Coordinates of C-alpha atoms and ligand atoms in Angstrom, one line a residue:
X89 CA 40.2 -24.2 -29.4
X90 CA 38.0 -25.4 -32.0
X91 CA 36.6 -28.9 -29.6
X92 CA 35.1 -26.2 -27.2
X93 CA 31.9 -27.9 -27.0
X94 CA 30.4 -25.6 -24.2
X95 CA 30.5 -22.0 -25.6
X96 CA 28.1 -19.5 -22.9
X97 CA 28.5 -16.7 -25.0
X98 CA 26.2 -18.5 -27.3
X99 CA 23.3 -17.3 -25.7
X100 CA 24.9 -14.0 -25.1
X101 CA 25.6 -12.7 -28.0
X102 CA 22.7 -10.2 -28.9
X103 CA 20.3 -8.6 -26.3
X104 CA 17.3 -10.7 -28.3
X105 CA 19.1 -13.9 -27.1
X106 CA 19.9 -12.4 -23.7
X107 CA 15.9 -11.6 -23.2
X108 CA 15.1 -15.0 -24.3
X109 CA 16.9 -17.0 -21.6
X110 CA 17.1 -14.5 -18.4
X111 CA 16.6 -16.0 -15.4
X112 CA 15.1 -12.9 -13.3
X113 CA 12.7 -10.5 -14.3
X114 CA 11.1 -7.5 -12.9
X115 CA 7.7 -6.3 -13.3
X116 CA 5.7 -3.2 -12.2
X117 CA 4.1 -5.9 -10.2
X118 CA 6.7 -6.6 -7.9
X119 CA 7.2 -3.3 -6.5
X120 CA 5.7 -1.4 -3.2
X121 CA 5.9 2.0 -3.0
X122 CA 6.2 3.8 0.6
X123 CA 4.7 7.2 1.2
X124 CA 4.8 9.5 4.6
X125 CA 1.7 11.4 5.6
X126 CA 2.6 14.6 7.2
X127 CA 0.2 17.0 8.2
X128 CA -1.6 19.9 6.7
X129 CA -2.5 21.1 3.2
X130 CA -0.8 20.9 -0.7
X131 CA 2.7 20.1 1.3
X132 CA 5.9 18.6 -0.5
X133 CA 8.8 18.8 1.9
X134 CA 11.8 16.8 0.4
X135 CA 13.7 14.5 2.4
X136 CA 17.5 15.7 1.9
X137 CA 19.1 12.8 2.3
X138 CA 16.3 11.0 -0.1
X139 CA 16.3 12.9 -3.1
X140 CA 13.2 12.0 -4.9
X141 CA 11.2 11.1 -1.8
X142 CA 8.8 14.0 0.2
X143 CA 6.8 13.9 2.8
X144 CA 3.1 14.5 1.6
X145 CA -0.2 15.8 3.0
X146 CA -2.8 13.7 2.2
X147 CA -4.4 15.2 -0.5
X148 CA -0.8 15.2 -2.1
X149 CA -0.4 11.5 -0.9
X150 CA -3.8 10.7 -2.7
X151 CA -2.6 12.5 -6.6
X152 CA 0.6 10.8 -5.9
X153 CA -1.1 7.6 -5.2
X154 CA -3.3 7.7 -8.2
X155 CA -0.1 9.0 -10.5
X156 CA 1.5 5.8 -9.2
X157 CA -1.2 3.6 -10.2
X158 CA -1.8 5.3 -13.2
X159 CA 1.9 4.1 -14.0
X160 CA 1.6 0.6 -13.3
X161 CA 2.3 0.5 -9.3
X162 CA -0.2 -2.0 -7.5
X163 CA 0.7 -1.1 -4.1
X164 CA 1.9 1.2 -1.8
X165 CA 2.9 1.3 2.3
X166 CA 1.8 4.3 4.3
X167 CA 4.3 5.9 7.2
X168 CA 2.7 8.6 9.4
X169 CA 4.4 12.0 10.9
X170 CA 1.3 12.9 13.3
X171 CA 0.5 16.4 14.8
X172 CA 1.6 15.4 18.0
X173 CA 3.5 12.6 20.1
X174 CA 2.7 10.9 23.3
X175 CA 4.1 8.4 25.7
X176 CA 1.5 5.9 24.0
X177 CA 1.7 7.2 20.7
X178 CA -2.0 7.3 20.7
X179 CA -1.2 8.6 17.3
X180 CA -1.2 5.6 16.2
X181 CA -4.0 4.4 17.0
X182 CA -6.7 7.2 16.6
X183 CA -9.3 6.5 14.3
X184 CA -8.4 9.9 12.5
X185 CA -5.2 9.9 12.4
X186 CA -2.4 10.6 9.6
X187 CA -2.2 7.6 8.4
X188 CA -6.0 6.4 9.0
X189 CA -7.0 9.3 6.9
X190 CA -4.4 9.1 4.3
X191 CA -6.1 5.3 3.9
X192 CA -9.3 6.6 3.1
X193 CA -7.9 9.2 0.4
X194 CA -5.9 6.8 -1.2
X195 CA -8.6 4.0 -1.4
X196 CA -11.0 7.5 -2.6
X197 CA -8.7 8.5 -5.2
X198 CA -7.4 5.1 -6.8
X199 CA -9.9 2.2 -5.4
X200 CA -7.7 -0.4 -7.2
X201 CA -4.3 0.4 -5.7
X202 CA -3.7 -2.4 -2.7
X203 CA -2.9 -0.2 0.2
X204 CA -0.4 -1.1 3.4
X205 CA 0.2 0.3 6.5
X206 CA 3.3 -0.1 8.8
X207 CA 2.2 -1.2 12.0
X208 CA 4.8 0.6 14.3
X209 CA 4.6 2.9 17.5
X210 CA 8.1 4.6 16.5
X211 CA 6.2 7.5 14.6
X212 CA 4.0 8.4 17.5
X213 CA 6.0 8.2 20.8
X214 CA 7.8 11.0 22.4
X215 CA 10.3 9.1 23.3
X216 CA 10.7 7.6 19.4
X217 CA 10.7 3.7 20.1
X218 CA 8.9 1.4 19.0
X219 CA 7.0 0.0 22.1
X220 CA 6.2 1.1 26.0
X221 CA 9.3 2.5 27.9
X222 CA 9.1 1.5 31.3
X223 CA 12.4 2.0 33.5
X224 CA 14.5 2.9 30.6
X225 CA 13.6 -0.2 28.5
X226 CA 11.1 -0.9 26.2
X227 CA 8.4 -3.5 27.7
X228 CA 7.5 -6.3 25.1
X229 CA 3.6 -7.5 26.4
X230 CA 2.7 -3.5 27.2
X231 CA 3.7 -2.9 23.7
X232 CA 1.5 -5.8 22.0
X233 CA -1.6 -4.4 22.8
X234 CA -1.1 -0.8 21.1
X235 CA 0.3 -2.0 18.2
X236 CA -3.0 -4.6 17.5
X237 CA -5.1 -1.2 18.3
X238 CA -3.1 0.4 15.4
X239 CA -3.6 -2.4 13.8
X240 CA -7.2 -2.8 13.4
X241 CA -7.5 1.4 13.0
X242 CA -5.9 1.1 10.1
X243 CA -7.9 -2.1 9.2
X244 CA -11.3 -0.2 9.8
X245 CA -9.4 2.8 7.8
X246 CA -8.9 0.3 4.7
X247 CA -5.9 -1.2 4.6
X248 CA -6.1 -3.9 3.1
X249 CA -2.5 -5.6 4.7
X250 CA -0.8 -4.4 7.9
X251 CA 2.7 -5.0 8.1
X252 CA 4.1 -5.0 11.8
X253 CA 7.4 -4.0 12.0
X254 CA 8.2 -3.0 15.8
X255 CA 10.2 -6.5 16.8
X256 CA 8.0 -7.2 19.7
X257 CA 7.8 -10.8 20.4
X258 CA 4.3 -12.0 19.7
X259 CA 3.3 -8.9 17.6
X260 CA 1.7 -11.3 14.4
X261 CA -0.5 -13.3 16.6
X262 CA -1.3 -10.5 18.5
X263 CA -2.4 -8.7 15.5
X264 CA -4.0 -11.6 14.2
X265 CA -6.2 -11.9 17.0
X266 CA -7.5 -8.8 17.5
X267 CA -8.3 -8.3 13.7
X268 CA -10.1 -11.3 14.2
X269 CA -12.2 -10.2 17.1
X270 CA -12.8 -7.2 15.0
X271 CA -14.5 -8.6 11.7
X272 CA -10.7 -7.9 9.7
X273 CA -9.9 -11.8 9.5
X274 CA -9.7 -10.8 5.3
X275 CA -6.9 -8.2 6.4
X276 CA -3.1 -9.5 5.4
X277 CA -0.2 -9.6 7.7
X278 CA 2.9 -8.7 6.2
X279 CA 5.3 -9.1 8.9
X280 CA 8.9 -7.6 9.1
X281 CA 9.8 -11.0 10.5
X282 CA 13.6 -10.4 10.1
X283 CA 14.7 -6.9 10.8
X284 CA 18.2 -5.8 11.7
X285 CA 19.0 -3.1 13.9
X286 CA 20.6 -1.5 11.0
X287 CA 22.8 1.7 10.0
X288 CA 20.9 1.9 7.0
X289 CA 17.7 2.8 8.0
X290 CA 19.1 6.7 8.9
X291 CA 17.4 8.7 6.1
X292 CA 14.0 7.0 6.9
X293 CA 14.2 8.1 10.3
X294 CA 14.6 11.6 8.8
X295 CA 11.9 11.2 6.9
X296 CA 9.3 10.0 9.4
X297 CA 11.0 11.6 12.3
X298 CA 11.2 8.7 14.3
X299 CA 15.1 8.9 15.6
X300 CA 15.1 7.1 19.2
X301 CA 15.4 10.0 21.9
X302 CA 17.8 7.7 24.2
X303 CA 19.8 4.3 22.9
X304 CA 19.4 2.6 20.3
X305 CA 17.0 -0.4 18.6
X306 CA 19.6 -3.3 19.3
X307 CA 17.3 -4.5 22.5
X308 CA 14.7 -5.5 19.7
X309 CA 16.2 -5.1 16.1
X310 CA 18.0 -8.2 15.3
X311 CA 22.0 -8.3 15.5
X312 CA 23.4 -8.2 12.1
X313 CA 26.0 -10.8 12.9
X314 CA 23.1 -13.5 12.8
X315 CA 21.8 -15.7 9.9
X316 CA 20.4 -18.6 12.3
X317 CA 18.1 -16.3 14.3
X318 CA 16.6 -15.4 11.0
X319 CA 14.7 -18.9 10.5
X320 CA 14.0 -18.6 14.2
X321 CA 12.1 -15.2 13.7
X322 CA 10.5 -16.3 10.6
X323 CA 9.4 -19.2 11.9
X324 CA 7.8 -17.8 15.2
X325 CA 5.9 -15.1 12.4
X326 CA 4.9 -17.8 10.4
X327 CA 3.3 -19.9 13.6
X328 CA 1.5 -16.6 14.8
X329 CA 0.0 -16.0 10.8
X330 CA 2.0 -14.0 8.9
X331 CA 0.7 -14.0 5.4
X332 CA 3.9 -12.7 4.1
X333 CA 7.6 -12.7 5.3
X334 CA 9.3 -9.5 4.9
X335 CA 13.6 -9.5 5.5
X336 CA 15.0 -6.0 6.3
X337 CA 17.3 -4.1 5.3
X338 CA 17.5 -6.3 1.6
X339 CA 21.2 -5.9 -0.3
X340 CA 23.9 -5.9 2.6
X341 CA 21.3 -9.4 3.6
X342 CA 20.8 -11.0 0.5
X343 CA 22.0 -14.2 2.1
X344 CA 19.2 -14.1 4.7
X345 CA 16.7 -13.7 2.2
X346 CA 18.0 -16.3 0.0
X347 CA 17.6 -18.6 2.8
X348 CA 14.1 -17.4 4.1
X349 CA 13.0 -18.3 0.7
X350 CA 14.4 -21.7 0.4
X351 CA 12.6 -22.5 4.3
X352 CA 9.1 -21.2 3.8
X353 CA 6.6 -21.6 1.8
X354 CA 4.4 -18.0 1.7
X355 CA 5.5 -14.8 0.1
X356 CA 8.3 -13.0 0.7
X357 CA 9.1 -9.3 0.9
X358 CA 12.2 -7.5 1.1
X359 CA 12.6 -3.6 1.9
X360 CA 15.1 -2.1 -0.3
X361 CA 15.5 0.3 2.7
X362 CA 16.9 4.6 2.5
X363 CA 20.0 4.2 3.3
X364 CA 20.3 1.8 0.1
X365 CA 18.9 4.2 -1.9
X366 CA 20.0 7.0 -1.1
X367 CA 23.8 5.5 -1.2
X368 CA 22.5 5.2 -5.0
X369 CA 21.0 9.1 -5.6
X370 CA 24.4 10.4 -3.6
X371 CA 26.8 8.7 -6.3
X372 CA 24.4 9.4 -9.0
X373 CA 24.6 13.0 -8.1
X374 CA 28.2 12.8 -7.9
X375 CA 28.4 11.1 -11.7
X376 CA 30.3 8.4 -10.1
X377 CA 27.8 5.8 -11.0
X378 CA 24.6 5.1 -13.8
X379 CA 21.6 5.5 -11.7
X380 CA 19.0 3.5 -13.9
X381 CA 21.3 0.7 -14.2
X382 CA 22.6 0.5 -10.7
X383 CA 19.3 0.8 -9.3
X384 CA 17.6 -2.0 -12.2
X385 CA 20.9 -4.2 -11.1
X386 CA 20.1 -3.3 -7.4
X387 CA 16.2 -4.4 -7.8
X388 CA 17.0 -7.7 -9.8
X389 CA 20.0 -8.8 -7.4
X390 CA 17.1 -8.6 -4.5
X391 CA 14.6 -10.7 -7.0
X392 CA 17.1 -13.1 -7.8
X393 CA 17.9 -13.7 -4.0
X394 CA 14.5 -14.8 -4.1
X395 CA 12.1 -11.9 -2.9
X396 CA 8.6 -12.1 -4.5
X397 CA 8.0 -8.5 -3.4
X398 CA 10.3 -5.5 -3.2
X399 CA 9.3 -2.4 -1.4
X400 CA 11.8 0.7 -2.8
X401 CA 12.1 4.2 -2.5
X402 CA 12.6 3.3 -6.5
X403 CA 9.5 1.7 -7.7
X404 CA 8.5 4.3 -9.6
X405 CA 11.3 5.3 -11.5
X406 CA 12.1 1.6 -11.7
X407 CA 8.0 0.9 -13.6
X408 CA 9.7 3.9 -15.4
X409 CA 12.7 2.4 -16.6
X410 CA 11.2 -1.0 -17.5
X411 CA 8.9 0.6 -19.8
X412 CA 11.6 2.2 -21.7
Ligands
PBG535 C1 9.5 1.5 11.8 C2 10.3 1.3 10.5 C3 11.6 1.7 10.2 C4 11.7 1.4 8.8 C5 10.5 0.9 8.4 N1 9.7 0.8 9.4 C6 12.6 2.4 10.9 C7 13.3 1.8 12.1 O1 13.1 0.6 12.4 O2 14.1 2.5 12.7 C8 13.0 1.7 8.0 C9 12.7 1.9 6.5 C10 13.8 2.5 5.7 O3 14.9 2.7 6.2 O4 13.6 2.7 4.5 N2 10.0 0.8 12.9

C-alpha cells in the first residue's frame, strides 16, 4: 500500500506531534469547584458515596478555598446545609446564613478566587423541594420571589455570579430584576437552563441533604427523553438574562450540550454532576479502571462537546493532573 496518500498516523506518532495538533485542551481555567457549608467549627465529614468530597465548616471551606486557588482554581460554587429547615427555607435567604457567611470567608481568605452561589430552596425546606408546596405540588410564582431574596443575599454576601438552578419558570428574570432593584446589576447569572430530573444527582443529595421528603423533581426537572425542550429552556433563560448557560447532568447529555453550544452565543457551563463522579472513584477503588485518565478523558469529552466551563467534583485533582 505504498500510494496511501492520506496516512493519520502521521500526526500521531509521538506524544510531541500529538500535543502539537490536539483539538481540545483543558486548563485550570475551565474548572469550578463546588463546596458545601455545613455548620459549626474545624468539621470534615466525608460524603461516602463521594470519596474525596466533605462537607466543610466555614473556616475549613475558607483554607480549602485558598488551597484551591493557591493551585490554580479560579472559581468555586457554594451549597449550604443550614442549622435548620422551614417551609420557606428562610435559610436561604437570611443574611447570615451558611452560605452567606461562607461568601464572606472565602472572598476574606482568597480575594481573587471568583465565587458562585447555587440559587436553590432544596437545601432549606423541610419538605426538600426546590420551591413552595402548596396542596402537594410545588407552586411556580410563590417560588420566584424566595429564590430572587436568596438571590440578592448572597449578592450583598459577595458573590460575584448566582446560578439558579430550582427549574421555576421565570426564575432568571426574576433574579435579574430584583438584583437590579438592589444595586447588584454587576452580579452574573449562571443559569441551570437545562436540567434533567436525573438519577445521577443521588450522592449530591447526600451531601447537601436535600432528598425530596414526598415525590420526586419530574414536575420541574426536565424529562430526559427530550433534546427539543433544551433550546426551548435555553432560550426562555437567555430572554430573561442569563449571562451563562449551564446543561445538567454533562456525560449521559453531551448531545444537548453540543447543540446548546451551536444555538447560542454566551458561555456555556456544564455540571459534571456526583453521580458521574462518583461512578468514577467506585471503579477506581475497585481497580477496574485508571482514575486520572478516565476522569482527564471524562473532562475533555465534556470540553469537546463544547462546554466553556466545567463544574466537577474533580477540578482539583484534574489542575493536579495537568500539571504533571
Ligand atoms: C439543587 C441542585 C442539585 C444539584 C445541583 N443543584 C440537586 C437536585 O436538583 O436535586 C446536583 C449536583 C450534583 O449532583 O452534583 N437543586
Amino acid at each position: 500500500m505504498a500510494d496511501l496518500i492520506h496516512r493519520p498516523r502521521r500526526l500521531r506518532r509521538n506524544e510531541a506531534i500529538r500535543s502539537l495538533v490536539r483539538e481540545t485542551r483543558l486548563a485550570a481555567e475551565d474548572f469550578v469547584l463546588p463546596f458545601f457549608a455545613c455548620p459549626g467549627e474545624g468539621v470534615r465529614k466525608e460524603i461516602s458515596s463521594m470519596p474525596g468530597v466533605h462537607n466543610l465548616s466555614v473556616d475549613e471551606i475558607a483554607k480549602e478555598a485558598a488551597a484551591a486557588y493557591e493551585l490554580g482554581i479560579k472559581s468555586v460554587i457554594l451549597f449550604g446545609l443550614p442549622e435548620a429547615k422551614d417551609e420557606h427555607a428562610s435559610g436561604a435567604f437570611d443574611e447570615n446564613g451558611i452560605v452567606q457567611r461562607a461568601v464572606r470567608a472565602i472572598r476574606q481568605a482568597a480575594p481573587g478566587l471568583l465565587i458562585m452561589t447555587d440559587t436553590c430552596l432544596c437545601e432549606y425546606t423541610s419538605h426538600g423541594h426546590c420551591g413552595m408546596i402548596r396542596d402537594g405540588e410545588v407552586v411556580n410564582d410563590e417560588s420566584l420571589a424566595l429564590l430572587a431574596r436568596t438571590a440578592v443575599s448572597q449578592a450583598a454576601a459577595g458573590a460575584d455570579v448566582v446560578a439558579p438552578s430550582a427549574m421555576m419558570d421565570g426564575q432568571v428574570g426574576a433574579i435579574r430584576e430584583a438584583l437590579d432593584a438592589e444595586g447588584f446589576e454587576q452580579v452574573a447569572i449562571m443559569a441551570y437552563a437545562v436540567k434533567y430530573a436525573s438519577g445521577f444527582y443521588g450522592p449530591f443529595r447526600e451531601a447537601a441533604d436535600s432528598s425530596p421528603a414526598f415525590g420526586d423533581r419530574r414536575a420541574y426537572q426536565m424529562d430526559a427523553a427530550n433534546a427539543r425542550e433544551a433550546i426551548r429552556e435555553a432560550e426562555l433563560d437567555y430572554i430573561e438574562g442569563a449571562d451563562i448557560l449551564m446543561v445538567k447532568p454533562a456525560v449521559v447529555y453531551l448531545d444537548i450540550l453540543k447543540m446548546v453550544r451551536e444555538e447560542f452565543d454566551v458561555p456555556v457551563a456544564a455540571y459534571h454532576v456526583s453521580g458521574e463522579y462518583a461512578m468514577i472513584k467506585a471503579a477506581a477503588q475497585k481497580g477496574w479502571l485508571d482514575e486520572e485518565r478516565v476522569m482527564l478523558e471524562t473532562l475533555t469529552s465534556i470540553k469537546r462537546a463544547g462546554a466553556d466551563i466545567i463544574l466537577t467534583y474533580y477540578a482539583r485533582e484534574a489542575v493536579r493532573a495537568l500539571k504533571s
